[in-house]
CSV table of C-alpha atoms and ligand atoms in Angstrom, one decimal:
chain,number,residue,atom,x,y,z
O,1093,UNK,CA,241.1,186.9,44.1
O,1094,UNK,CA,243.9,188.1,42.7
O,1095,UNK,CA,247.1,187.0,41.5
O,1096,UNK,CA,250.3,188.1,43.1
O,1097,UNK,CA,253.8,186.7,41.8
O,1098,UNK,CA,252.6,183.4,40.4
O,1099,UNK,CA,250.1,183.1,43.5
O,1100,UNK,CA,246.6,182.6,43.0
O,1101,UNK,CA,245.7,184.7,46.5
O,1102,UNK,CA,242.3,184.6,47.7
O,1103,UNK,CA,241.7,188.2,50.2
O,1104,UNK,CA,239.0,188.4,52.9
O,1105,UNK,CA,237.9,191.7,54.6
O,1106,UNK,CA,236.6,190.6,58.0
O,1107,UNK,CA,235.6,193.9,60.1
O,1108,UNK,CA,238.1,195.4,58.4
O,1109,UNK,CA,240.9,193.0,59.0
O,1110,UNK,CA,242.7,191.6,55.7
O,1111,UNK,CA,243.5,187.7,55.8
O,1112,UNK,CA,245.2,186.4,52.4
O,1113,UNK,CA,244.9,182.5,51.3
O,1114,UNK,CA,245.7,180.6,48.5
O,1115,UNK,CA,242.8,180.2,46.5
O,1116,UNK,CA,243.7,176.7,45.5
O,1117,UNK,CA,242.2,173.9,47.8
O,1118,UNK,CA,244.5,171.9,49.2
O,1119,UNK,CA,241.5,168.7,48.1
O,1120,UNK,CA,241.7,169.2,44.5
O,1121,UNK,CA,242.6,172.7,43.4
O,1122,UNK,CA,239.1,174.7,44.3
O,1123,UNK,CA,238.9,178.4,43.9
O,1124,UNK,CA,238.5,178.9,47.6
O,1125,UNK,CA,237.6,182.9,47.0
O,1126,UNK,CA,234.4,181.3,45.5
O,1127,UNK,CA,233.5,179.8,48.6
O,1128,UNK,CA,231.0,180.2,51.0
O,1129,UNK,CA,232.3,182.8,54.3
O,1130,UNK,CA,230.7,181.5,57.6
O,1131,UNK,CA,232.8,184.2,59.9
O,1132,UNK,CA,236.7,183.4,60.0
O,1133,UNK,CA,235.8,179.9,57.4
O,1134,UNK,CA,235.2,179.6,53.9
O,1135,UNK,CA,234.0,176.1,52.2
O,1136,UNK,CA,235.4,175.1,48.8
O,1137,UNK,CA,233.1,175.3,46.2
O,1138,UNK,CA,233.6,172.2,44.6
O,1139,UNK,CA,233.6,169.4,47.8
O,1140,UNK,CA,233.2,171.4,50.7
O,1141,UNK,CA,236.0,171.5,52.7
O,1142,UNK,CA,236.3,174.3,55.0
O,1143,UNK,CA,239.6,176.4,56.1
O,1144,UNK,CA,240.4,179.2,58.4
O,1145,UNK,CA,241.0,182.1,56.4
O,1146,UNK,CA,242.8,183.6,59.2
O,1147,UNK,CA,245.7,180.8,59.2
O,1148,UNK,CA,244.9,178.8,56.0
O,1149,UNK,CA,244.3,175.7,58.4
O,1150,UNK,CA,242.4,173.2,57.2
O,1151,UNK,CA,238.9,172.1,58.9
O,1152,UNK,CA,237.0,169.7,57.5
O,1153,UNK,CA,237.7,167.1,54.7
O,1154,UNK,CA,237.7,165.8,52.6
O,1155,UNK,CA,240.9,168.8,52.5
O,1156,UNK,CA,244.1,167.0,54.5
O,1157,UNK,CA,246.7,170.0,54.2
O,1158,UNK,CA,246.2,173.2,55.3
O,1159,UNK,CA,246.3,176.3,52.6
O,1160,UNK,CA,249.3,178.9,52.5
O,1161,UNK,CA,248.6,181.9,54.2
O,1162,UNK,CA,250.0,184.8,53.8
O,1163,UNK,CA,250.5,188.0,56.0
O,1164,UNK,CA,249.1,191.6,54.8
O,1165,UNK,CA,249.2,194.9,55.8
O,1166,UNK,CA,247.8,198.4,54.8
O,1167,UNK,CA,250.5,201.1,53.9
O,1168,UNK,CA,249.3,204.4,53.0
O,1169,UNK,CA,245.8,203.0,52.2
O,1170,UNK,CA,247.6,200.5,50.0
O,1171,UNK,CA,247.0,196.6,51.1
O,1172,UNK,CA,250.6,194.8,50.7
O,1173,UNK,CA,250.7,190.8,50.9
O,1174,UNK,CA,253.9,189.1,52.1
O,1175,UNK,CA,254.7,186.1,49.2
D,1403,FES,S1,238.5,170.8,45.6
D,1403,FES,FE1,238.1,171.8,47.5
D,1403,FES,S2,237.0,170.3,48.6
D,1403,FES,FE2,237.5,169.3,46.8
């Protein structure tokens, strides 16, 4: 997790793919980054509720609202994160 202008962003390398979140649950403000990764979804830490890290989408409660996502690439070995 880092944070990136005033965005708590929560990164996942997935065979070498880069997927960017924010690592605030949409439930009640979880650090998603501390979650649980079960392929492409990671479960909140506090309740449970599991998102796509891929699109942010929301899939399981007791979440309601997808996360942001955020599109990345890598430049010159250097991973940039569209805000
Ligand atoms: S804060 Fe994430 S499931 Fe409740």
């Amino acid at each position: 997790m880092l944070e990136v202008q005033n965005h708590w962003v929560a990164i996942f390398n997935i065979s070498d793919n880069y997927y960017a979140i924010e690592d605030v649950c949409t439930h009640d403000g979880g650090p998603l980054a501390d979650g649980e990764l079960d392929g492409v979804e990671i479960a909140c830490p506090r309740h449970g509720a599991r998102f796509d890290v891929k699109t942010g989408k929301h899939l399981g409660f007791p979440a309601t609202k997808d996360a942001p996502h955020y599109l990345t690439r890598v430049q010159n070995n250097v991973l940039e994160i569209a805000i």
